[in-house]
Amino acid sequence: MARRFVAARPSKNWKVPAMKVSDTRKLPRRAVDVTVMGLGCAQMGNLYRVTPYEESKGAFEKAWESGMRYFDTAPFYGYTRSERRLGTMVTEHDRGDYTLSTKVGRVMVPDETVGPEEDAYIAPLPFRPIYDYSYDGILRSFEASQQRLGILKPDILYVHDIGSHTHGEKHQHYWEQLTNGGGFNLYEYVPNPIDWVDPWGLARIKNAVEGDRRHKEFNAELLQSNPDANIQSECYLRGADKRSVTDTDTKERRRLDTVVIENGQATAYEVTSMTADKQAQIEKEARIRAKGGTFVKDRTTGDLVPVVGVSKVVRRP
C-alpha cells in the first residue's frame, strides 16, 4: 500500500519572524559582529563558469546595498582570483564597516602548468595550491592573503578543508602538521594578539582542544565519584516552557559546561583554565536565572530539571 504524506498546515497565528540581512549577530568569545547574511565569494574565482569582473562587482555592490557586511573568500577560490577581486572591491569602503574572512591551509605556488580548468575553477590564475598546515605554511598563506586583499587584519581566519573528507588517508599527516607542527602557533606571531581577532581560527581551535581535554578529565572524575549520577555537557538554561532563555544585556543564551543530575536536580560546573576570566559569564548566567532560566533539559528523558544556583567554576591547568 502506498503511503501518503500530508504536510502539516501552519497555525493561523504563526508568523515568519521578521529579519533583515543587515541584522547582526555577535560571534562567541570575540568582539566581532557579522550580518545574518553574507556574501561567499567563490564565484568571484570563476567557479564552474567564467564570471566577468563586472558581474562580480555587481554582485558585491548589490550585496552591499542590501545591507550585507560579511564577506568570505579563500586563496583557493580561483587560485587567488577571488581574494584579488574582493580586496579591490571591499577596500573602497572604510575598514570598520565590514567583516571579512579568509582561510589558510594551502600555499599558492606559481606554476605555469595550471590548466584551463582546475578543481572546478575555469581559467584559474597560474598558482598551484599545495596543502601545508605547518607554522611556516600557514604564515606564508596568511601573509600572501594580506597582500592580495590589501587588508592587514582579516576579522576571521579559517583553517580550510582540514579533515578526512578532504585528505582521506593523509588526514592524520596534515592534522599532525597543524597540531604538532606548529600551525596552531601562528597566533603567537601576531604583533598585538589582543587587538588581532581570530574567532573560529587558529587560536580558537587550540583553546578548544585544551578545553575539551579539561572537560573530559573533569567529567571522568565526576563519574568516578558519582557513578550513579547523570552527567551531561553543554546544556542550555531553559524556562518552564522548555525554551532557552536569552540574556537581556548581551542577547545571548547561556550554555552550561557540565551538569550533574541527581535526585531530581542539577548542579552546574564551569570548567576553565587557571587564568580565564569567567566573571562576565557568571553574571550573564545570574541575569538569565532572574528571567526564569533555571532549568536544563535532561537529554535521557526530555524532562526539565531545576538547576541549583549558578555554575561552580572549576579551574584546571
Short mmCIF file of C-alpha atoms in Angstrom, two decimals:
data_model
loop_
_atom_site.label_atom_id
_atom_site.label_comp_id
_atom_site.label_asym_id
_atom_site.label_seq_id
_atom_site.Cartn_x
_atom_site.Cartn_y
_atom_site.Cartn_z
CA MET A 1 0.00 0.00 0.00
CA ALA A 2 1.37 3.37 -0.98
CA ARG A 3 1.93 5.80 1.88
CA ARG A 4 0.57 9.29 1.80
CA PHE A 5 2.41 12.16 3.36
CA VAL A 6 0.41 15.27 4.14
CA ALA A 7 2.17 18.48 5.04
CA ALA A 8 1.02 19.98 8.31
CA ARG A 9 -0.81 23.26 7.98
CA PRO A 10 0.74 26.14 9.89
CA SER A 11 -1.29 27.73 12.65
CA LYS A 12 -3.25 30.81 11.66
CA ASN A 13 -1.33 32.71 14.32
CA TRP A 14 2.05 31.57 13.06
CA LYS A 15 4.18 34.29 11.55
CA VAL A 16 7.60 34.25 9.99
CA PRO A 17 9.85 36.32 12.26
CA ALA A 18 10.97 39.50 10.55
CA MET A 19 14.64 39.54 9.62
CA LYS A 20 16.78 41.90 7.60
CA VAL A 21 20.05 40.91 6.00
CA SER A 22 21.61 43.88 7.80
CA ASP A 23 20.76 42.42 11.22
CA THR A 24 23.92 41.39 13.04
CA ARG A 25 24.98 38.64 15.39
CA LYS A 26 27.97 38.74 17.73
CA LEU A 27 30.36 35.84 17.48
CA PRO A 28 31.04 33.96 20.72
CA ARG A 29 34.22 34.80 22.64
CA ARG A 30 35.24 37.65 20.34
CA ALA A 31 34.03 41.20 19.75
CA VAL A 32 33.15 40.58 16.10
CA ASP A 33 29.73 41.21 14.57
CA VAL A 34 28.57 39.60 11.33
CA THR A 35 25.41 40.30 9.38
CA VAL A 36 22.94 37.40 9.37
CA MET A 37 23.59 37.02 5.66
CA GLY A 38 26.96 37.31 3.99
CA LEU A 39 28.42 37.01 0.53
CA GLY A 40 30.51 33.93 -0.22
CA CYS A 41 32.98 34.83 -2.93
CA ALA A 42 33.96 31.50 -4.50
CA GLN A 43 32.09 32.58 -7.64
CA MET A 44 34.44 35.53 -7.96
CA GLY A 45 37.04 32.86 -8.71
CA ASN A 46 35.12 31.54 -11.78
CA LEU A 47 33.61 28.54 -10.03
CA TYR A 48 32.07 26.26 -12.72
CA ARG A 49 31.94 29.11 -15.25
CA VAL A 50 33.69 32.32 -16.19
CA THR A 51 32.36 35.19 -14.10
CA PRO A 52 33.45 38.53 -15.54
CA TYR A 53 34.80 41.12 -13.13
CA GLU A 54 31.84 43.40 -13.86
CA GLU A 55 29.42 40.65 -12.80
CA SER A 56 31.37 40.01 -9.60
CA LYS A 57 31.46 43.74 -8.89
CA GLY A 58 27.71 43.97 -9.49
CA ALA A 59 27.03 41.12 -7.05
CA PHE A 60 29.22 42.79 -4.44
CA GLU A 61 27.51 46.17 -4.87
CA LYS A 62 24.04 44.62 -4.69
CA ALA A 63 25.01 42.76 -1.52
CA TRP A 64 26.35 45.97 -0.01
CA GLU A 65 23.23 47.92 -0.95
CA SER A 66 21.06 45.23 0.67
CA GLY A 67 22.92 45.66 3.95
CA MET A 68 25.29 42.66 3.88
CA ARG A 69 28.56 43.42 5.59
CA TYR A 70 30.15 39.97 5.88
CA PHE A 71 32.31 38.70 3.01
CA ASP A 72 34.13 35.36 2.83
CA THR A 73 36.90 34.30 0.47
CA ALA A 74 39.93 31.99 0.28
CA PRO A 75 43.23 31.75 -1.62
CA PHE A 76 41.95 28.53 -3.22
CA TYR A 77 38.97 30.23 -4.89
CA GLY A 78 40.02 30.71 -8.49
CA TYR A 79 43.62 30.06 -7.46
CA THR A 80 43.86 33.53 -5.80
CA ARG A 81 41.46 35.31 -8.19
CA SER A 82 38.67 35.68 -5.60
CA GLU A 83 40.90 37.31 -2.97
CA ARG A 84 42.31 39.74 -5.54
CA ARG A 85 38.86 40.76 -6.76
CA LEU A 86 37.26 41.03 -3.34
CA GLY A 87 40.18 43.02 -1.99
CA THR A 88 39.84 45.55 -4.80
CA MET A 89 36.12 45.96 -4.10
CA VAL A 90 35.98 45.91 -0.33
CA THR A 91 38.88 48.30 0.25
CA GLU A 92 36.84 51.04 -1.41
CA HIS A 93 34.91 51.13 1.88
CA ASP A 94 36.01 52.08 5.37
CA ARG A 95 37.64 49.14 7.13
CA GLY A 96 35.34 49.37 10.14
CA ASP A 97 32.21 48.99 8.01
CA TYR A 98 32.53 45.29 7.13
CA THR A 99 33.69 41.90 8.40
CA LEU A 100 35.95 39.76 6.23
CA SER A 101 37.13 36.17 6.50
CA THR A 102 39.68 34.20 4.54
CA LYS A 103 41.41 30.87 5.01
CA VAL A 104 44.72 29.08 5.46
CA GLY A 105 45.85 25.52 4.77
CA ARG A 106 47.05 25.86 1.20
CA VAL A 107 50.10 27.70 -0.08
CA MET A 108 49.60 29.05 -3.60
CA VAL A 109 52.77 28.35 -5.58
CA PRO A 110 53.47 29.85 -9.05
CA ASP A 111 53.04 27.10 -11.66
CA GLU A 112 52.89 27.62 -15.41
CA THR A 113 51.31 24.16 -15.88
CA VAL A 114 47.98 25.24 -14.34
CA GLY A 115 45.38 24.30 -16.94
CA PRO A 116 42.24 25.99 -18.31
CA GLU A 117 40.14 24.24 -15.64
CA GLU A 118 41.35 23.10 -12.23
CA ASP A 119 39.27 21.94 -9.24
CA ALA A 120 36.07 23.22 -10.94
CA TYR A 121 37.54 26.72 -11.43
CA ILE A 122 37.56 28.00 -15.01
CA ALA A 123 40.63 29.89 -16.23
CA PRO A 124 42.32 29.80 -12.82
CA LEU A 125 45.33 32.02 -12.22
CA PRO A 126 48.75 30.33 -12.52
CA PHE A 127 49.22 29.44 -8.86
CA ARG A 128 49.06 25.79 -7.76
CA PRO A 129 47.56 25.04 -4.30
CA ILE A 130 49.82 22.96 -2.07
CA TYR A 131 48.42 21.71 1.24
CA ASP A 132 50.51 22.99 4.13
CA TYR A 133 49.18 23.28 7.70
CA SER A 134 52.60 23.82 9.31
CA TYR A 135 53.58 27.04 11.06
CA ASP A 136 55.61 28.27 8.08
CA GLY A 137 52.96 27.20 5.59
CA ILE A 138 50.13 28.96 7.40
CA LEU A 139 52.24 32.07 7.89
CA ARG A 140 53.14 32.17 4.17
CA SER A 141 49.49 31.74 3.21
CA PHE A 142 48.34 34.42 5.65
CA GLU A 143 50.92 37.00 4.55
CA ALA A 144 50.11 36.39 0.88
CA SER A 145 46.40 36.88 1.61
CA GLN A 146 47.18 40.17 3.35
CA GLN A 147 48.80 41.45 0.18
CA ARG A 148 46.11 40.17 -2.20
CA LEU A 149 43.31 41.59 -0.08
CA GLY A 150 45.07 44.81 0.85
CA ILE A 151 43.98 44.18 4.44
CA LEU A 152 46.35 43.66 7.36
CA LYS A 153 43.90 42.10 9.79
CA PRO A 154 41.14 39.89 8.40
CA ASP A 155 38.46 39.50 11.07
CA ILE A 156 38.20 35.73 10.79
CA LEU A 157 40.82 33.21 9.69
CA TYR A 158 39.51 29.71 8.99
CA VAL A 159 41.54 26.52 8.67
CA HIS A 160 40.44 25.38 5.21
CA ASP A 161 39.46 21.78 4.41
CA ILE A 162 41.14 20.05 7.35
CA GLY A 163 39.65 16.60 7.79
CA SER A 164 39.43 13.11 6.39
CA HIS A 165 36.72 14.10 3.91
CA THR A 166 39.32 16.13 2.01
CA HIS A 167 42.54 14.29 2.81
CA GLY A 168 41.44 10.67 3.18
CA GLU A 169 44.34 8.52 4.34
CA LYS A 170 46.58 11.59 4.62
CA HIS A 171 44.33 13.26 7.19
CA GLN A 172 46.48 12.24 10.15
CA HIS A 173 49.59 13.61 8.43
CA TYR A 174 48.04 17.04 7.94
CA TRP A 175 46.44 17.02 11.38
CA GLU A 176 49.90 16.41 12.87
CA GLN A 177 51.21 19.35 10.84
CA LEU A 178 48.54 21.58 12.31
CA THR A 179 48.66 20.40 15.91
CA ASN A 180 52.25 19.27 16.46
CA GLY A 181 53.96 21.03 13.58
CA GLY A 182 53.30 24.48 14.92
CA GLY A 183 50.37 25.55 12.75
CA PHE A 184 48.31 26.49 15.78
CA ASN A 185 51.09 28.77 16.99
CA LEU A 186 50.51 31.35 14.24
CA TYR A 187 48.60 33.38 16.82
CA GLU A 188 51.87 33.98 18.67
CA TYR A 189 53.26 35.70 15.54
CA VAL A 190 50.73 38.50 15.68
CA PRO A 191 52.36 41.72 16.97
CA ASN A 192 49.34 42.59 19.14
CA PRO A 193 47.23 39.49 19.79
CA ILE A 194 44.79 41.44 21.94
CA ASP A 195 43.80 43.65 19.03
CA TRP A 196 44.02 40.98 16.34
CA VAL A 197 40.79 39.00 16.11
CA ASP A 198 40.80 35.27 15.37
CA PRO A 199 37.36 33.78 16.17
CA TRP A 200 36.96 30.19 14.95
CA GLY A 201 40.56 30.41 13.74
CA LEU A 202 43.87 29.08 14.91
CA ALA A 203 43.93 30.31 18.50
CA ARG A 204 40.28 29.41 18.95
CA ILE A 205 40.86 25.83 17.81
CA LYS A 206 43.91 25.49 20.03
CA ASN A 207 41.90 26.72 23.01
CA ALA A 208 39.08 24.36 22.09
CA VAL A 209 41.43 21.37 22.11
CA GLU A 210 42.68 22.29 25.56
CA GLY A 211 39.14 22.96 26.74
CA ASP A 212 37.96 19.56 25.53
CA ARG A 213 40.79 17.91 27.43
CA ARG A 214 39.85 19.68 30.67
CA HIS A 215 36.19 18.75 30.28
CA LYS A 216 36.94 15.09 29.60
CA GLU A 217 39.23 14.85 32.62
CA PHE A 218 36.76 16.59 34.90
CA ASN A 219 33.79 14.56 33.69
CA ALA A 220 35.76 11.35 34.20
CA GLU A 221 36.47 12.36 37.79
CA LEU A 222 32.80 13.22 38.35
CA LEU A 223 31.74 9.85 37.04
CA GLN A 224 34.20 8.09 39.30
CA SER A 225 32.97 9.91 42.41
CA ASN A 226 29.28 9.81 41.36
CA PRO A 227 28.84 6.51 39.48
CA ASP A 228 25.04 6.71 39.63
CA ALA A 229 24.79 10.35 38.57
CA ASN A 230 23.55 11.51 35.17
CA ILE A 231 26.37 13.69 33.78
CA GLN A 232 25.65 15.81 30.72
CA SER A 233 27.60 18.52 28.89
CA GLU A 234 26.70 21.72 27.03
CA CYS A 235 23.17 22.20 28.31
CA TYR A 236 21.34 25.48 27.78
CA LEU A 237 19.45 27.21 30.57
CA ARG A 238 15.72 27.00 29.87
CA GLY A 239 12.50 28.41 31.20
CA ALA A 240 9.45 26.48 32.37
CA ASP A 241 8.24 26.38 28.74
CA LYS A 242 11.39 24.37 27.80
CA ARG A 243 12.71 27.17 25.60
CA SER A 244 16.22 28.51 26.09
CA VAL A 245 16.28 31.94 27.75
CA THR A 246 18.22 34.88 26.30
CA ASP A 247 20.14 37.39 28.39
CA THR A 248 18.64 40.87 28.18
CA ASP A 249 22.03 42.62 28.09
CA THR A 250 24.00 40.50 25.62
CA LYS A 251 21.12 38.87 23.69
CA GLU A 252 22.95 35.57 24.18
CA ARG A 253 21.94 32.26 25.68
CA ARG A 254 23.87 30.52 28.44
CA ARG A 255 25.31 27.09 27.78
CA LEU A 256 26.46 25.24 30.87
CA ASP A 257 29.70 23.28 30.50
CA THR A 258 28.77 20.30 32.67
CA VAL A 259 25.71 19.42 34.75
CA VAL A 260 25.29 16.59 37.22
CA ILE A 261 21.67 15.46 37.53
CA GLU A 262 20.95 13.71 40.80
CA ASN A 263 17.87 13.38 42.99
CA GLY A 264 15.70 15.48 40.69
CA GLN A 265 18.00 18.50 40.47
CA ALA A 266 21.10 19.60 38.60
CA THR A 267 24.40 21.11 39.71
CA ALA A 268 26.31 23.08 37.07
CA TYR A 269 30.06 23.45 36.60
CA GLU A 270 32.11 25.87 34.51
CA VAL A 271 35.40 24.13 33.64
CA THR A 272 38.14 26.51 32.56
CA SER A 273 41.84 27.34 32.64
CA MET A 274 43.75 28.72 35.60
CA THR A 275 43.67 32.30 34.29
CA ALA A 276 40.46 32.72 32.26
CA ASP A 277 38.13 35.48 33.46
CA LYS A 278 34.65 33.99 33.85
CA GLN A 279 33.04 36.85 35.72
CA ALA A 280 31.03 38.06 32.72
CA GLN A 281 29.75 34.55 32.01
CA ILE A 282 28.63 34.03 35.61
CA GLU A 283 26.94 37.44 35.68
CA LYS A 284 25.12 36.60 32.44
CA GLU A 285 24.03 33.30 33.94
CA ALA A 286 22.65 35.11 37.00
CA ARG A 287 20.65 37.50 34.81
CA ILE A 288 19.21 34.62 32.81
CA ARG A 289 18.24 32.85 36.03
CA ALA A 290 16.48 36.03 37.17
CA LYS A 291 14.41 35.87 33.94
CA GLY A 292 13.30 32.33 34.73
CA GLY A 293 16.06 30.38 33.02
CA THR A 294 16.60 27.99 35.91
CA PHE A 295 16.18 24.62 34.18
CA VAL A 296 18.08 22.30 31.88
CA LYS A 297 16.57 19.57 29.75
CA ASP A 298 17.57 16.03 30.65
CA ARG A 299 18.54 14.51 27.30
CA THR A 300 17.74 10.99 28.51
CA THR A 301 14.12 11.77 29.44
CA GLY A 302 13.32 15.11 27.82
CA ASP A 303 12.16 16.43 31.19
CA LEU A 304 13.12 19.76 32.71
CA VAL A 305 15.39 19.61 35.74
CA PRO A 306 15.90 22.61 38.07
CA VAL A 307 19.48 23.87 38.38
CA VAL A 308 20.69 24.68 41.88
CA GLY A 309 22.38 28.09 41.80
CA VAL A 310 24.90 29.43 39.31
CA SER A 311 27.74 27.34 37.92
CA LYS A 312 30.64 26.41 40.15
CA VAL A 313 33.89 27.49 38.49
CA VAL A 314 36.44 24.67 38.29
CA ARG A 315 39.97 25.67 37.24
CA ARG A 316 42.37 23.22 35.62
CA PRO A 317 45.82 23.64 34.08
#
